Coordinates of C-alpha atoms and ligand atoms in Angstrom, one line a residue:
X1 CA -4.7 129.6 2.4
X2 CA -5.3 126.4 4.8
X3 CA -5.2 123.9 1.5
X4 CA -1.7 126.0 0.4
X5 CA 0.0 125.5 4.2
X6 CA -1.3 122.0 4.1
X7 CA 0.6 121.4 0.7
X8 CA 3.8 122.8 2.0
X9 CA 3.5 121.2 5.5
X10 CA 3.1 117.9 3.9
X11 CA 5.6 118.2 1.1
X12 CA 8.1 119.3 3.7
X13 CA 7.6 115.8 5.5
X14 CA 8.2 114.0 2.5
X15 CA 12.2 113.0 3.0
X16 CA 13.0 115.3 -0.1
X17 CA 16.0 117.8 0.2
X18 CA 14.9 121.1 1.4
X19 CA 16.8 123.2 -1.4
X20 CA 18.4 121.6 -5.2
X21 CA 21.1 123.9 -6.7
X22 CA 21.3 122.7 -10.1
X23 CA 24.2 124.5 -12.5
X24 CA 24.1 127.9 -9.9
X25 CA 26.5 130.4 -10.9
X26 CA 26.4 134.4 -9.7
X27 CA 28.4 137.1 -11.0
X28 CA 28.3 140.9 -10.1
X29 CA 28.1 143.5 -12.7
X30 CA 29.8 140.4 -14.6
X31 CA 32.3 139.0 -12.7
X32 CA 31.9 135.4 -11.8
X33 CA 31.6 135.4 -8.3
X34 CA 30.6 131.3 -7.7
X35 CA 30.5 129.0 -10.6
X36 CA 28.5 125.5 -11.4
X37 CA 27.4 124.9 -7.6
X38 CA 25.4 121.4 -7.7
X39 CA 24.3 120.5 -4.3
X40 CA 20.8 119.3 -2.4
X41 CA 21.3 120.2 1.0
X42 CA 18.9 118.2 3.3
X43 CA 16.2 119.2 5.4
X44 CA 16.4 119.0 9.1
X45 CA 19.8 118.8 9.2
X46 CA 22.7 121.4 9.9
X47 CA 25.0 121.9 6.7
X48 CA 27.7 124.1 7.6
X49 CA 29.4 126.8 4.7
X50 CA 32.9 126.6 4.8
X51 CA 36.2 127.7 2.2
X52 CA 38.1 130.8 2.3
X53 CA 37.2 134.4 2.5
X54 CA 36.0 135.1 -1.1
X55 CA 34.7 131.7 -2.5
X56 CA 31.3 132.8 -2.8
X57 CA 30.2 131.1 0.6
X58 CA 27.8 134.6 1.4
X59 CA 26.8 134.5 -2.4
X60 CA 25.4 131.1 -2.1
X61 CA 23.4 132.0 1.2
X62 CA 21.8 134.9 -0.2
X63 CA 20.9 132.9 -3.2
X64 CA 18.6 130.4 -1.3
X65 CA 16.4 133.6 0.3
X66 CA 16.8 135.7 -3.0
X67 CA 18.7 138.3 -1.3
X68 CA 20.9 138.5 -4.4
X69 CA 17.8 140.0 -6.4
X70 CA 18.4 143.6 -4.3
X71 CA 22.0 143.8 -5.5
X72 CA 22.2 145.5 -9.0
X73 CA 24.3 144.3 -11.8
X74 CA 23.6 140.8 -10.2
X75 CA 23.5 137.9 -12.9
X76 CA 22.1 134.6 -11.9
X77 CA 22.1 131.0 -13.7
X78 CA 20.8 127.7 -12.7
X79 CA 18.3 126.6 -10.8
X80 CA 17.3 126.5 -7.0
X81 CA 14.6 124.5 -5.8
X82 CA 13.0 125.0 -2.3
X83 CA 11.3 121.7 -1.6
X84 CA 10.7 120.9 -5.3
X85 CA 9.5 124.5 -5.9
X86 CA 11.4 127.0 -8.4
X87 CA 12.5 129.4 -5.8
X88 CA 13.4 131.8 -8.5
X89 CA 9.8 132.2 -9.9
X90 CA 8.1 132.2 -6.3
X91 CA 6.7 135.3 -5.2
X92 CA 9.6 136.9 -3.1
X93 CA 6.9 137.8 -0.2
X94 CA 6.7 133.6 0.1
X95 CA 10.1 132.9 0.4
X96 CA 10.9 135.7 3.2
X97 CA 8.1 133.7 5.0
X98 CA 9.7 130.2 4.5
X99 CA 13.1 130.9 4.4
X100 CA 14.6 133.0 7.7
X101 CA 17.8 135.0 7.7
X102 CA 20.3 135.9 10.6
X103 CA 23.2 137.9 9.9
X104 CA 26.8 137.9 11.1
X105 CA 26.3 141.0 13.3
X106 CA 23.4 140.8 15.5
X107 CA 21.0 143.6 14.0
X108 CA 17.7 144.2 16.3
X109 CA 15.5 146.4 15.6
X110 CA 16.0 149.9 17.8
X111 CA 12.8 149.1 19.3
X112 CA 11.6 147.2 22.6
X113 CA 12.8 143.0 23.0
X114 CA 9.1 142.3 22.9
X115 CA 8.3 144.4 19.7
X116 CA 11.3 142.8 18.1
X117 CA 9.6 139.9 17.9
X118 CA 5.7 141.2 17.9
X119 CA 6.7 143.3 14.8
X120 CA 7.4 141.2 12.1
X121 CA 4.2 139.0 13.6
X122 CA 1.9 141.9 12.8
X123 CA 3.5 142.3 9.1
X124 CA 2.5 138.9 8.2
X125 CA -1.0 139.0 9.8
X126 CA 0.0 136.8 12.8
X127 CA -3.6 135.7 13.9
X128 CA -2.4 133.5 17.4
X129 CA -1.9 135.9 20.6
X130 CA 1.1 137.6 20.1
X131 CA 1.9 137.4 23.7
X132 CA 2.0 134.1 23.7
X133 CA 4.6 133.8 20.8
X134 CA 6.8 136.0 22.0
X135 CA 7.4 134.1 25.2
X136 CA 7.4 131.0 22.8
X137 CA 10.3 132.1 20.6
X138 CA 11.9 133.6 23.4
X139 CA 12.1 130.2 25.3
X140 CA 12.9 128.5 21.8
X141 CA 16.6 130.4 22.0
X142 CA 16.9 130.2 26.0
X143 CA 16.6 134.3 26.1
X144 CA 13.3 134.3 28.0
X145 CA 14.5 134.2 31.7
X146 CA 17.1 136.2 31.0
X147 CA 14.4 139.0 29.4
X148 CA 11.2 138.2 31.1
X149 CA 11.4 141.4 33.6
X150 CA 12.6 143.7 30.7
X151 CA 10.5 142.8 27.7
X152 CA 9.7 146.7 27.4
X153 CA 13.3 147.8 27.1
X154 CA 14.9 148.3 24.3
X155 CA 17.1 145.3 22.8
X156 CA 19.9 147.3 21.8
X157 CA 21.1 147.4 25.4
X158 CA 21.1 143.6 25.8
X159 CA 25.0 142.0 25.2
X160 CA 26.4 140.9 21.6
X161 CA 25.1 137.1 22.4
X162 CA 21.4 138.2 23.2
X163 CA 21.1 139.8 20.9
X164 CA 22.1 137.6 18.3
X165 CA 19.9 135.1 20.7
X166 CA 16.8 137.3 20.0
X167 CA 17.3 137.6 16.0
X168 CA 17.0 133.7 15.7
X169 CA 14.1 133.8 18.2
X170 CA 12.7 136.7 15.9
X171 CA 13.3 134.3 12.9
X172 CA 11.6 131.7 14.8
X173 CA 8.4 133.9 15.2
X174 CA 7.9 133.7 11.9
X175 CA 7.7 130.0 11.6
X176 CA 9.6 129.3 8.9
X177 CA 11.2 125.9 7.5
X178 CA 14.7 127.4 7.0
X179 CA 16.8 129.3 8.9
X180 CA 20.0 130.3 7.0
X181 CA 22.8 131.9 9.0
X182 CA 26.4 133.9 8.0
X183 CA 28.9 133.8 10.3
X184 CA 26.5 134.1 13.5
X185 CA 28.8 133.4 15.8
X186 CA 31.8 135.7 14.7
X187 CA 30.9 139.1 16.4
X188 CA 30.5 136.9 20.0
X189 CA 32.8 135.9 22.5
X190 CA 33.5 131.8 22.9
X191 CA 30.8 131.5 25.8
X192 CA 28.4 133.2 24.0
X193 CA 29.2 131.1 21.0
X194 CA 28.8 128.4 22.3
X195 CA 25.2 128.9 23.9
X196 CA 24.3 129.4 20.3
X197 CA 26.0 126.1 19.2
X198 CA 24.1 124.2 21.8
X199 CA 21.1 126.0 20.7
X200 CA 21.7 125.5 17.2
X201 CA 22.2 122.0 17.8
X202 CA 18.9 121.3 19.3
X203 CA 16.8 123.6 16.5
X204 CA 18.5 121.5 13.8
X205 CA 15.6 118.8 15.2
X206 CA 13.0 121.3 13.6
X207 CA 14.6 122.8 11.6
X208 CA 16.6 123.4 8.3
X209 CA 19.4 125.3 9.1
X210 CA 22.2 126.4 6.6
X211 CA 25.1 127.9 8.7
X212 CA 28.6 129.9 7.4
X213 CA 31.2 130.0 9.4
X214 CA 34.5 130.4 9.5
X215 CA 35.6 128.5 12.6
X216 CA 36.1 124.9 11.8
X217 CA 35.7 123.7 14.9
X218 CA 32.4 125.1 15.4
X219 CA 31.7 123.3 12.0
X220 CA 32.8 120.1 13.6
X221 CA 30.7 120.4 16.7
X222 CA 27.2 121.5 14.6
X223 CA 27.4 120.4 11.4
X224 CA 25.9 117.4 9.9
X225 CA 26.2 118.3 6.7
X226 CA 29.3 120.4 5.3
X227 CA 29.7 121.9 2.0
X228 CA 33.8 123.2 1.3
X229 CA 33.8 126.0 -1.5
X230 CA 37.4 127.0 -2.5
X231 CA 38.3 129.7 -4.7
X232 CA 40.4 129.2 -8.3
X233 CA 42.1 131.2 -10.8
X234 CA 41.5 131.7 -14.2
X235 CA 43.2 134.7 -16.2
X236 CA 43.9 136.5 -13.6
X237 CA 40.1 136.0 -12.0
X238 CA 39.2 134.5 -8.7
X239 CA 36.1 132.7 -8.5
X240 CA 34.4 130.2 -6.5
X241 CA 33.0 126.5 -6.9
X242 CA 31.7 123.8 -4.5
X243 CA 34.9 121.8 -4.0
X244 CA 33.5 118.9 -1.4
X245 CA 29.8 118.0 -0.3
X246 CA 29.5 115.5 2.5
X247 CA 28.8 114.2 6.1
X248 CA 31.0 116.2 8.9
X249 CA 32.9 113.3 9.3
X250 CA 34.1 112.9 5.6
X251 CA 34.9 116.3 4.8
X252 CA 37.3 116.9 8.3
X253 CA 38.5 113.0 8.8
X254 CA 38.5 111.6 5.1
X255 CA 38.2 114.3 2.5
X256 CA 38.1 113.1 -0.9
X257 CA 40.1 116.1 -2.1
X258 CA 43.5 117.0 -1.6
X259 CA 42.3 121.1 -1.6
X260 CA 40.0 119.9 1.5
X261 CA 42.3 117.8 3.6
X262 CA 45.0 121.0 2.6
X263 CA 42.4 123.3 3.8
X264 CA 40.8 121.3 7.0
X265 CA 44.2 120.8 8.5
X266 CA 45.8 124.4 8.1
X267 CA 42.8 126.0 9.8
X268 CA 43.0 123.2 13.0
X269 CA 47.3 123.4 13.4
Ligands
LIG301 N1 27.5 143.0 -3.6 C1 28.6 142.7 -4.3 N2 29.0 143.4 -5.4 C2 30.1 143.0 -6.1 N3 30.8 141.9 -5.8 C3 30.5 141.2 -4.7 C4 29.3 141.5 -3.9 N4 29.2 140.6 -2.9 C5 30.3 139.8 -3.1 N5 31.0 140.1 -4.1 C6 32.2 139.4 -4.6 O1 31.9 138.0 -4.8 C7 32.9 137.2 -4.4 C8 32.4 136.2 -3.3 O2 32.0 137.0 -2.2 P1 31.3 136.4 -0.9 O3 31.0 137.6 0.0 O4 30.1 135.6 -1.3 O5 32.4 135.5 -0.3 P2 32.5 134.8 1.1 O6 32.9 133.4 0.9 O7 31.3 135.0 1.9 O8 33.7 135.6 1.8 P3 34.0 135.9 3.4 O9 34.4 134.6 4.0 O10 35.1 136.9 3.4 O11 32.7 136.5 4.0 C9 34.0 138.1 -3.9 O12 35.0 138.3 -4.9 C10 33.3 139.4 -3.6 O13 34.2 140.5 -3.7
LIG302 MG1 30.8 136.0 3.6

């Protein structure tokens, strides 16, 4: 167990991208969803999801924690590598531990704020004092002073932007490499939002986050990495593809595409 956490720690340090798409396309119950996505997307950096509502931007998350696998009728082609590793023949159990997952509405368990954490500890035979994480991951996401007195009660009663505080602190418990995140920030109000920008900002040191959002100006102020999927047409079909991969700066000040300048600039007039 210690020689298998030792390989990953010190493959993860080598400066190798944290996941390779190679040729990945997904359709449901045959419908091409997202066609021919090529991308690495580095580790320890932000890379920010962005293209209209339908270009496969959700598909493409759930592909790099093999979320996809529960939906039937899904069809999957190419390849994903998580740090040089097949993700796609890895035991699913492994990936869940590696690769963390926050949703677009904040969804706590209906249990206490500490067990929301202490839970998913337990399930993976957390061996450290559990006490001791939970404050840990709570400080990580800046929720701990605000929770300290009320670790007993139950989360649900805690605002939209806590709560979506304490999912990413109980991803964080779990120690993982990746966090990948859809829409995180959409169910919250702008101050809340931006807490978890600032927060997201500084995880991105120690972390590898992959973030999809639809508020370009969020992208702007996180990303360092941004990936533009736009949809097309073919008889009659919409689909999506990977239209522009490239530093935040590229992609919103000189896109190499006309379909990304198009769609940078009518989302910020
Ligand atoms: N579980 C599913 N079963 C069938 N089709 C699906 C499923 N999930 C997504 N699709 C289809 O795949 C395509 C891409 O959907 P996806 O949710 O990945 O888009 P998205 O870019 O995340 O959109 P949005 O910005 O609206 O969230 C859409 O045509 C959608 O209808
Ligand atoms: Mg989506």
């Amino acid at each position: 167990m210690n020689t298998q956490m030792n390989e990953v720690r010190s493959e993860s340090e080598v400066n190798i991208p944290a996941f390779r798409l190679e040729n990945m396309s997904i359709a449901y119950s045959g419908n091409v969803a997202v066609s021919g996505v090529t991308v690495d997307i580095p580790q320890k950096q932000l890379t920010a999801l962005i293209g209209p509502s339908g270009c496969g931007k959700s598909t493409i998350l759930r592909s790099l924690c093999r979320l996809n696998d529960l939906i039937p009728g899904v069809e999957i082609s190419g390849r994903v590598e998580l740090f040089r590793q097949d993700l796609r023949q890895m035991e699913a159990i492994t990936v869940h531990r590696r690769v963390g997952m926050v949703f677009q509405r904040p969804n706590p368990f209906p249990k206490s704020i500490y067990e929301n954490i202490a839970l998913g500890l337990r399930v993976n035979g957390y061996r450290g004092k559990i006490d001791e994480m939970v404050e840990r991951s709570l400080q990580q996401v800046a929720l701990w002073d605000e929770v300290k007195d009320r670790l007993r009660s139950n989360a649900l009663n805690l605002s939209g932007g806590q709560q979506q505080r304490l999912c990413i602190a109980r991803a964080l418990a779990l120690q993982p490499e990746v966090i990948l995140m859809d829409e995180p920030c959409s169910a919250l109000d702008p101050i809340a939002s931006l807490r978890i920008d600032n927060l997201l900002n500084q995880l991105k040191q120690f972390y590898t986050l992959v973030v999809v959002t639809h508020n370009l100006q969020q992208a702007a102020r996180i990303a360092d990495q941004v990936a533009f999927f736009n949809t097309n047409r073919a008889e009659g079909r919409i689909y999506g593809t990977l239209a522009e991969f490239g530093p935040v700066v590229q992609v919103f000040s000189e896109p190499q595409k006309q379909e990304t300048y198009d769609y940078v600039n009518a989302r910020s007039n």
